[in-house]
Coordinates of C-alpha atoms and ligand atoms in Angstrom, one line a residue:
X1 CA -0.1 0.0 0.1
X2 CA 1.3 3.8 -1.2
X3 CA 1.1 6.4 1.9
X4 CA -0.4 9.5 0.9
X5 CA 1.9 12.0 2.3
X6 CA 0.9 16.0 2.9
X7 CA 2.9 18.6 0.9
X8 CA 4.9 19.1 3.9
X9 CA 5.7 15.5 4.7
X10 CA 6.8 15.1 0.9
X11 CA 8.9 18.1 1.0
X12 CA 10.6 16.3 4.0
X13 CA 11.1 13.5 2.1
X14 CA 12.4 15.8 -0.6
X15 CA 15.0 17.1 1.5
X16 CA 13.6 20.2 2.7
X17 CA 15.2 19.4 6.2
X18 CA 18.4 18.3 5.0
X19 CA 19.4 14.7 3.7
X20 CA 19.7 13.0 6.9
X21 CA 15.9 13.6 7.8
X22 CA 14.9 12.8 4.3
X23 CA 16.4 9.2 5.0
X24 CA 14.9 9.2 8.7
X25 CA 11.2 10.1 6.8
X26 CA 11.8 7.4 4.0
X27 CA 12.7 4.6 6.7
X28 CA 9.4 5.7 8.7
X29 CA 7.4 5.8 5.2
X30 CA 8.6 2.1 4.5
X31 CA 8.1 0.9 8.0
X32 CA 4.2 2.7 8.0
X33 CA 3.8 1.0 4.4
X34 CA 4.6 -2.7 5.7
X35 CA 2.1 -2.5 8.2
X36 CA -0.7 -0.9 5.9
X37 CA -0.6 2.7 6.9
X38 CA -2.3 4.7 4.6
X39 CA -1.1 8.3 6.2
X40 CA 1.2 9.8 8.6
X41 CA -0.2 11.6 11.5
X42 CA 1.6 14.3 14.0
X43 CA 2.9 13.6 17.1
X44 CA 1.0 15.7 19.7
X45 CA 2.3 14.4 23.3
X46 CA 4.4 17.0 24.8
X47 CA 7.3 14.8 25.6
X48 CA 9.0 11.7 23.7
X49 CA 10.2 8.6 25.3
X50 CA 13.0 6.5 24.3
X51 CA 13.6 2.8 25.1
X52 CA 17.3 2.7 24.3
X53 CA 19.0 3.4 27.3
X54 CA 21.8 1.6 27.5
X55 CA 25.3 1.8 25.5
X56 CA 26.4 -1.6 25.2
X57 CA 29.4 -2.4 23.4
X58 CA 27.9 -4.7 20.5
X59 CA 25.6 -1.9 19.1
X60 CA 28.3 0.6 18.4
X61 CA 26.8 1.0 14.7
X62 CA 23.5 2.4 16.9
X63 CA 25.9 5.2 18.9
X64 CA 27.8 5.8 15.4
X65 CA 24.3 6.3 13.7
X66 CA 23.3 8.6 16.5
X67 CA 26.3 11.0 15.9
X68 CA 25.4 11.2 12.3
X69 CA 22.1 12.3 13.3
X70 CA 23.3 14.9 16.0
X71 CA 25.9 16.6 13.3
X72 CA 23.3 16.8 10.8
X73 CA 21.2 18.4 13.4
X74 CA 18.4 16.0 12.9
X75 CA 17.2 16.1 16.2
X76 CA 13.5 15.3 17.9
X77 CA 11.0 17.8 17.6
X78 CA 10.3 17.2 21.6
X79 CA 12.5 16.7 24.7
X80 CA 12.0 13.1 25.8
X81 CA 12.3 10.6 28.6
X82 CA 14.4 7.5 28.2
X83 CA 14.2 3.8 30.0
X84 CA 16.5 3.0 32.9
X85 CA 20.0 2.7 33.0
X86 CA 21.9 -0.7 33.5
X87 CA 24.0 0.1 36.0
X88 CA 24.3 1.5 39.5
X89 CA 27.3 1.5 41.8
X90 CA 24.9 1.1 44.8
X91 CA 24.1 -2.4 43.9
X92 CA 27.2 -4.6 45.1
X93 CA 29.5 -6.3 42.6
X94 CA 32.7 -8.3 42.4
X95 CA 35.9 -7.3 40.8
X96 CA 35.0 -9.6 37.8
X97 CA 31.4 -8.3 37.5
X98 CA 32.9 -4.9 37.6
X99 CA 35.2 -5.6 34.5
X100 CA 32.4 -7.3 32.5
X101 CA 29.6 -4.6 33.2
X102 CA 32.2 -1.4 32.6
X103 CA 34.9 -2.4 30.5
X104 CA 32.7 -5.3 28.6
X105 CA 29.3 -4.9 28.1
X106 CA 28.6 -1.0 28.9
X107 CA 31.5 0.3 26.9
X108 CA 29.4 2.9 25.2
X109 CA 27.4 4.0 28.2
X110 CA 29.3 7.2 28.7
X111 CA 29.4 8.5 24.9
X112 CA 25.5 7.5 24.6
X113 CA 24.7 9.6 27.7
X114 CA 26.2 12.2 26.3
X115 CA 24.4 11.9 22.9
X116 CA 21.0 11.6 24.7
X117 CA 21.7 15.2 25.8
X118 CA 22.3 16.3 22.5
X119 CA 19.4 14.8 21.4
X120 CA 17.1 16.5 24.0
X121 CA 17.2 14.6 27.1
X122 CA 14.4 16.3 28.8
X123 CA 16.2 16.2 32.5
X124 CA 19.8 14.6 33.4
X125 CA 17.9 12.2 35.5
X126 CA 15.0 11.8 33.2
X127 CA 16.0 7.3 33.0
X128 CA 13.1 5.3 33.9
X129 CA 10.3 3.6 32.5
X130 CA 7.6 4.8 34.4
X131 CA 8.0 8.3 32.8
X132 CA 4.1 8.9 33.1
X133 CA 4.4 9.2 36.8
X134 CA 3.8 12.9 38.3
X135 CA 7.1 12.9 39.9
X136 CA 9.1 12.3 36.7
X137 CA 6.2 14.4 34.2
X138 CA 6.0 12.9 31.1
X139 CA 2.4 12.0 31.3
X140 CA 0.4 12.1 28.0
X141 CA -3.1 13.2 27.8
X142 CA -6.2 11.2 26.6
X143 CA -6.1 11.5 22.6
X144 CA -2.3 12.5 22.3
X145 CA -0.4 10.7 19.5
X146 CA 2.9 9.4 20.8
X147 CA 5.9 7.6 19.3
X148 CA 7.1 5.7 22.0
X149 CA 8.0 2.0 22.2
X150 CA 8.8 1.0 25.9
X151 CA 6.1 -1.9 26.2
X152 CA 5.2 -1.3 29.5
X153 CA 4.8 2.6 29.2
X154 CA 2.9 2.3 25.7
X155 CA 0.3 0.0 27.4
X156 CA -0.3 2.2 30.3
X157 CA -0.3 5.2 28.2
X158 CA -3.1 3.7 25.8
X159 CA -5.3 1.8 28.3
X160 CA -4.8 4.1 31.5
X161 CA -4.3 7.4 29.9
X162 CA -6.1 7.0 26.9
X163 CA -3.2 8.3 24.5
X164 CA -2.6 6.4 21.0
X165 CA 0.6 4.7 20.4
X166 CA 1.8 1.5 18.7
X167 CA 4.0 -0.7 20.2
X168 CA 7.0 0.5 18.0
X169 CA 10.4 -0.6 18.2
X170 CA 13.6 0.9 19.2
X171 CA 15.2 3.8 16.5
X172 CA 11.9 4.2 15.3
X173 CA 10.7 5.9 18.2
X174 CA 13.2 8.3 17.5
X175 CA 12.7 8.5 14.1
X176 CA 8.9 9.5 14.2
X177 CA 10.0 11.9 17.0
X178 CA 12.4 13.4 14.6
X179 CA 10.0 14.1 11.5
X180 CA 7.4 14.6 14.3
X181 CA 5.0 12.0 12.6
X182 CA 3.8 8.4 12.8
X183 CA 2.2 6.1 10.4
X184 CA -1.4 5.8 11.1
X185 CA -2.4 2.2 11.7
X186 CA -3.3 -0.4 14.8
X187 CA -3.7 1.2 17.9
X188 CA -3.6 4.8 16.6
X189 CA -7.1 4.0 14.7
X190 CA -10.4 3.6 16.3
X191 CA -10.9 0.3 14.7
X192 CA -7.6 -1.2 16.3
X193 CA -8.7 -0.2 19.3
X194 CA -11.9 -2.2 19.3
X195 CA -11.4 -5.5 21.9
X196 CA -11.3 -8.9 20.1
X197 CA -11.3 -10.5 23.4
X198 CA -13.5 -10.4 26.4
X199 CA -12.0 -11.5 29.5
X200 CA -14.5 -12.5 32.4
X201 CA -12.8 -12.5 35.9
X202 CA -14.4 -14.7 38.0
X203 CA -11.7 -15.3 41.0
X204 CA -12.8 -15.3 44.6
X205 CA -10.6 -12.5 45.8
X206 CA -8.7 -9.8 43.8
X207 CA -6.2 -11.5 41.7
X208 CA -2.6 -10.6 41.9
X209 CA -1.8 -7.9 39.2
X210 CA 1.3 -9.6 37.8
X211 CA -0.7 -13.1 37.5
X212 CA -3.9 -11.9 35.9
X213 CA -1.5 -9.5 33.5
X214 CA 0.4 -13.2 32.5
X215 CA -2.6 -15.0 32.0
X216 CA -4.2 -12.5 29.6
X217 CA -1.2 -11.7 28.0
X218 CA -0.5 -15.5 27.1
X219 CA -3.8 -15.7 25.9
X220 CA -4.7 -13.0 23.8
X221 CA -1.2 -12.4 22.7
X222 CA -1.2 -9.0 20.8
X223 CA -4.8 -8.7 20.6
X224 CA -7.0 -5.9 22.6
X225 CA -8.7 -7.3 25.7
X226 CA -12.0 -5.8 27.5
X227 CA -11.8 -7.1 31.2
X228 CA -15.1 -7.3 33.1
X229 CA -15.4 -8.1 36.6
X230 CA -12.1 -6.4 37.9
X231 CA -14.1 -3.2 39.1
X232 CA -15.5 -5.6 41.7
X233 CA -11.9 -5.6 43.5
X234 CA -10.8 -2.5 42.2
X235 CA -13.7 -0.2 42.4
X236 CA -14.4 2.7 39.6
X237 CA -11.8 5.3 40.4
X238 CA -8.4 5.3 39.2
X239 CA -6.7 6.4 42.5
X240 CA -3.0 5.9 43.2
X241 CA -3.6 2.1 44.4
X242 CA -5.5 1.3 41.3
X243 CA -3.0 2.9 39.0
X244 CA -0.1 1.0 40.5
X245 CA -2.1 -2.5 40.0
X246 CA -2.8 -1.5 36.0
X247 CA 0.9 -0.4 35.8
X248 CA 2.2 -4.1 37.3
X249 CA -1.0 -6.0 35.3
X250 CA -0.4 -3.8 32.1
X251 CA 3.3 -5.0 32.1
X252 CA 2.6 -8.5 32.4
X253 CA 0.4 -8.5 29.6
X254 CA 2.9 -6.9 27.3
X255 CA 5.6 -9.1 28.2
X256 CA 4.0 -12.2 28.6
X257 CA 2.1 -11.8 25.5
X258 CA 2.4 -8.6 23.4
X259 CA -0.9 -6.8 24.4
X260 CA -0.4 -2.8 23.7
X261 CA -4.1 -1.9 24.8
X262 CA -6.4 -3.1 27.3
X263 CA -9.8 -1.9 28.7
X264 CA -10.8 -2.4 31.8
X265 CA -14.8 -2.5 32.5
X266 CA -15.9 0.8 34.0
X267 CA -12.6 1.8 35.0
X268 CA -10.3 2.7 32.3
X269 CA -11.3 5.7 30.1
X270 CA -12.2 4.5 27.0
X271 CA -14.3 1.6 28.5
X272 CA -15.9 4.3 30.8
X273 CA -16.8 6.6 27.8
X274 CA -17.8 3.7 25.3
X275 CA -18.8 1.0 27.8
X276 CA -19.2 -2.6 25.9
X277 CA -19.6 -0.9 22.6
X278 CA -15.5 -1.0 22.5
X279 CA -16.0 -5.1 22.1
X280 CA -15.6 -6.0 18.5
X281 CA -18.1 -8.6 16.7
X282 CA -17.3 -12.0 17.5
X283 CA -14.9 -11.4 20.0
X284 CA -13.9 -14.5 22.0
X285 CA -13.9 -15.1 25.5
X286 CA -11.8 -15.9 28.2
X287 CA -12.9 -16.9 31.7
X288 CA -10.7 -16.7 34.4
X289 CA -11.0 -18.5 37.8
X290 CA -8.9 -19.3 41.1
X291 CA -8.1 -22.6 38.9
X292 CA -6.8 -20.7 35.9
X293 CA -4.5 -18.4 37.8
X294 CA -2.9 -21.5 39.7
X295 CA -2.5 -23.1 36.4
X296 CA -1.0 -20.3 34.8
X297 CA 1.6 -20.2 37.9
X298 CA 2.3 -23.6 37.9
X299 CA 3.6 -23.6 34.0
X300 CA 6.0 -21.0 35.2
X301 CA 9.5 -23.0 34.6
X302 CA 12.3 -22.9 37.1
X303 CA 15.4 -22.2 35.1
X304 CA 18.0 -22.2 37.7
X305 CA 20.8 -24.8 37.5
X306 CA 20.0 -25.8 41.2
X307 CA 16.1 -25.2 41.7
X308 CA 16.5 -25.7 45.5
X309 CA 19.0 -22.9 45.6
X310 CA 19.1 -20.1 48.1
X311 CA 17.9 -17.0 46.3
X312 CA 21.2 -14.8 46.2
X313 CA 19.1 -11.7 45.5
X314 CA 15.7 -10.2 45.1
X315 CA 14.7 -7.4 42.5
X316 CA 11.5 -5.8 43.0
X317 CA 10.5 -2.9 40.6
X318 CA 9.8 -3.9 37.4
X319 CA 8.5 -1.5 35.9
X320 CA 9.6 1.2 38.5
X321 CA 7.9 1.4 41.6
X322 CA 5.7 4.2 42.7
X323 CA 6.2 6.1 45.8
X324 CA 2.8 4.8 46.8
X325 CA 4.3 1.1 46.3
X326 CA 7.4 2.4 48.1
X327 CA 6.3 3.3 51.2
X328 CA 3.5 0.8 51.3
X329 CA 6.1 -2.3 50.7
X330 CA 8.2 -0.2 53.7
X331 CA 5.3 -1.2 55.9
X332 CA 4.9 -4.5 54.8
X333 CA 8.7 -5.3 55.3
X334 CA 8.7 -3.4 58.8
X335 CA 5.9 -5.3 60.1
X336 CA 7.3 -9.0 58.3
X337 CA 10.8 -8.3 59.9
X338 CA 9.3 -7.6 63.1
X339 CA 7.4 -10.9 63.1
X340 CA 10.1 -12.8 62.2
X341 CA 12.4 -11.1 64.5
X342 CA 15.0 -10.0 62.1
X343 CA 16.5 -6.6 62.0
X344 CA 17.5 -6.8 58.1
X345 CA 16.2 -8.4 55.3
X346 CA 17.8 -11.9 54.9
X347 CA 17.9 -12.2 51.2
X348 CA 20.0 -9.1 49.5
X349 CA 16.7 -6.8 48.2
X350 CA 16.6 -4.4 45.5
X351 CA 13.9 -1.9 45.1
X352 CA 13.9 -0.2 42.2
X353 CA 12.4 3.1 41.0
X354 CA 12.7 6.5 38.8
X355 CA 15.3 8.8 40.2
X356 CA 12.3 11.7 40.6
X357 CA 10.6 9.2 42.5
X358 CA 13.6 8.2 44.5
X359 CA 14.3 11.8 45.4
X360 CA 10.6 12.4 46.7
X361 CA 10.9 9.1 48.9
X362 CA 13.9 10.1 50.5
X363 CA 12.2 12.8 51.9
X364 CA 9.6 10.7 53.7
X365 CA 10.0 9.2 57.1
X366 CA 9.5 5.7 55.6
X367 CA 12.8 6.1 53.9
X368 CA 15.0 5.4 56.6
X369 CA 13.0 2.5 58.0
X370 CA 13.5 0.9 54.4
X371 CA 17.5 1.8 54.7
X372 CA 17.7 0.0 57.9
X373 CA 16.0 -3.0 56.9
X374 CA 18.9 -3.4 54.7
X375 CA 16.8 -3.1 50.9
X376 CA 18.9 -0.8 48.1
X377 CA 17.1 1.7 46.7
X378 CA 18.3 1.9 42.9
X379 CA 17.3 3.3 39.7
X380 CA 18.5 0.8 37.3
X381 CA 16.6 -1.3 35.1
X382 CA 16.9 -5.0 36.7
X383 CA 16.3 -6.7 33.5
X384 CA 19.4 -5.0 31.6
X385 CA 21.0 -5.7 35.1
X386 CA 20.5 -9.2 34.9
X387 CA 21.1 -10.0 31.0
X388 CA 24.6 -11.1 31.1
X389 CA 26.1 -14.5 31.6
X390 CA 27.1 -13.6 34.9
X391 CA 23.9 -12.5 36.7
X392 CA 22.3 -15.3 34.5
X393 CA 23.5 -18.0 36.9
X394 CA 22.7 -16.0 40.0
X395 CA 19.1 -17.6 41.9
X396 CA 17.4 -14.3 41.8
X397 CA 13.8 -13.8 42.5
X398 CA 11.2 -11.3 41.9
X399 CA 7.6 -10.5 41.8
X400 CA 7.8 -9.0 38.5
X401 CA 6.3 -11.2 35.3
X402 CA 8.2 -9.1 33.0
X403 CA 11.7 -10.2 34.5
X404 CA 10.8 -13.5 35.0
X405 CA 10.0 -13.7 31.0
X406 CA 13.2 -12.2 29.9
X407 CA 15.8 -13.4 32.4
X408 CA 16.4 -16.5 34.9
X409 CA 14.6 -15.0 37.8
X410 CA 12.3 -17.0 39.6
X411 CA 8.8 -15.6 40.1
X412 CA 6.9 -15.5 43.4
X413 CA 3.9 -14.0 44.7
X414 CA 4.1 -10.1 47.1
X415 CA 3.1 -12.0 49.9
X416 CA 5.7 -15.0 49.0
X417 CA 8.3 -12.5 48.5
X418 CA 7.9 -10.5 51.3
X419 CA 7.9 -14.0 53.7
X420 CA 11.4 -14.8 51.8
X421 CA 12.9 -11.6 52.5
X422 CA 12.1 -11.1 56.0
X423 CA 11.8 -14.7 57.2
X424 CA 13.9 -16.8 54.6
X425 CA 13.7 -20.1 53.6
X426 CA 14.4 -22.2 50.7
X427 CA 12.6 -22.1 47.3
Ligands
LIG501 FE1 11.4 -1.2 33.4 FE2 13.6 -2.3 32.6 FE3 11.4 -3.5 33.7 S1 12.5 -0.6 31.7 S2 9.7 -2.4 32.7 S3 12.4 -1.8 34.7 S4 12.8 -4.3 31.9

């Protein structure tokens, strides 16, 4: 399908903004035509968001491309936030890990951080996947058209905020931001936002967000689910607790499947406005009860070399934790430690959050309590941290279904994680 360009878009393609921007436009047009897009539409959000946050040695050609873009003045039309960094000096490493991480794996990090500044990074600490949180300040409005690609942020922006964004890839998020347009297809269209699955939640208690999201993601894959029955547990108001729940739920749908948008009956903005008219004709039905959730968890493989190994590390916060979650978990850990008669967590534990939320949390009374419990607060991406041969062999536990999916980390529910880190015990 050939795309129809406006005179301004055609001029960019013909070189009105220089040869490099013309090439960027050409790539974007080819990308759109592959997916059947008939036109390009303007990006309307206030800020962009980039998925590539890491300067990894094997991707040197990507950083060479960034240099070319910067030299040619082919810069994004808006400032942007970016995913979290892969390293944090606060997380203990041994000499071998230091050498592998800094010298071999992330040898391009400094170079890339400088490039991000020149490309228009919103602020020096704008490294997080939860850019939409108030403390960070990159929160799209309903109907905004975006050029993002981080899957957990895309699904949140589409579903909870009502923005419009496809599940793009890295580099294409930047290309869209440079020309200021994105191809119009998929989740940008009214038709593409219709639900082709009805999910009926019939559990006896509030399902764990990470497990429900995993079940739905694995069932519907890249399609759009309309979830009924959750309002019974979550209510009908998008308050802090509900937004945290939907953040973790959405990340699990997006990583265990490839969901880019979900609707929650009576809760998410499009479902509130349009109700079941969002459901496409002949939508399939998936019923989720207690037994189904148990079946899903029982199916997670344990890929540790020794399945009975004592955990060496616990990661929480993939996607990054909110201020609300940090406070809540601090109270849970405090009371768990008191009950167990322990002063500090018995498994080294890292909570990850954005630099902006971390700064706010540090002003609260909970900050010292969390620190005294031995939990390390970091702003890294645990997945990036774990994706190397050294960490791959380490028995890590998590209640993030995204981290479980992409690494060797073993999944536990929130209650099980709390028991493990405050009381201990083998897996
Ligand atoms: Fe965020 Fe990294 Fe997890 S980008 S969602 S913390 S994989």
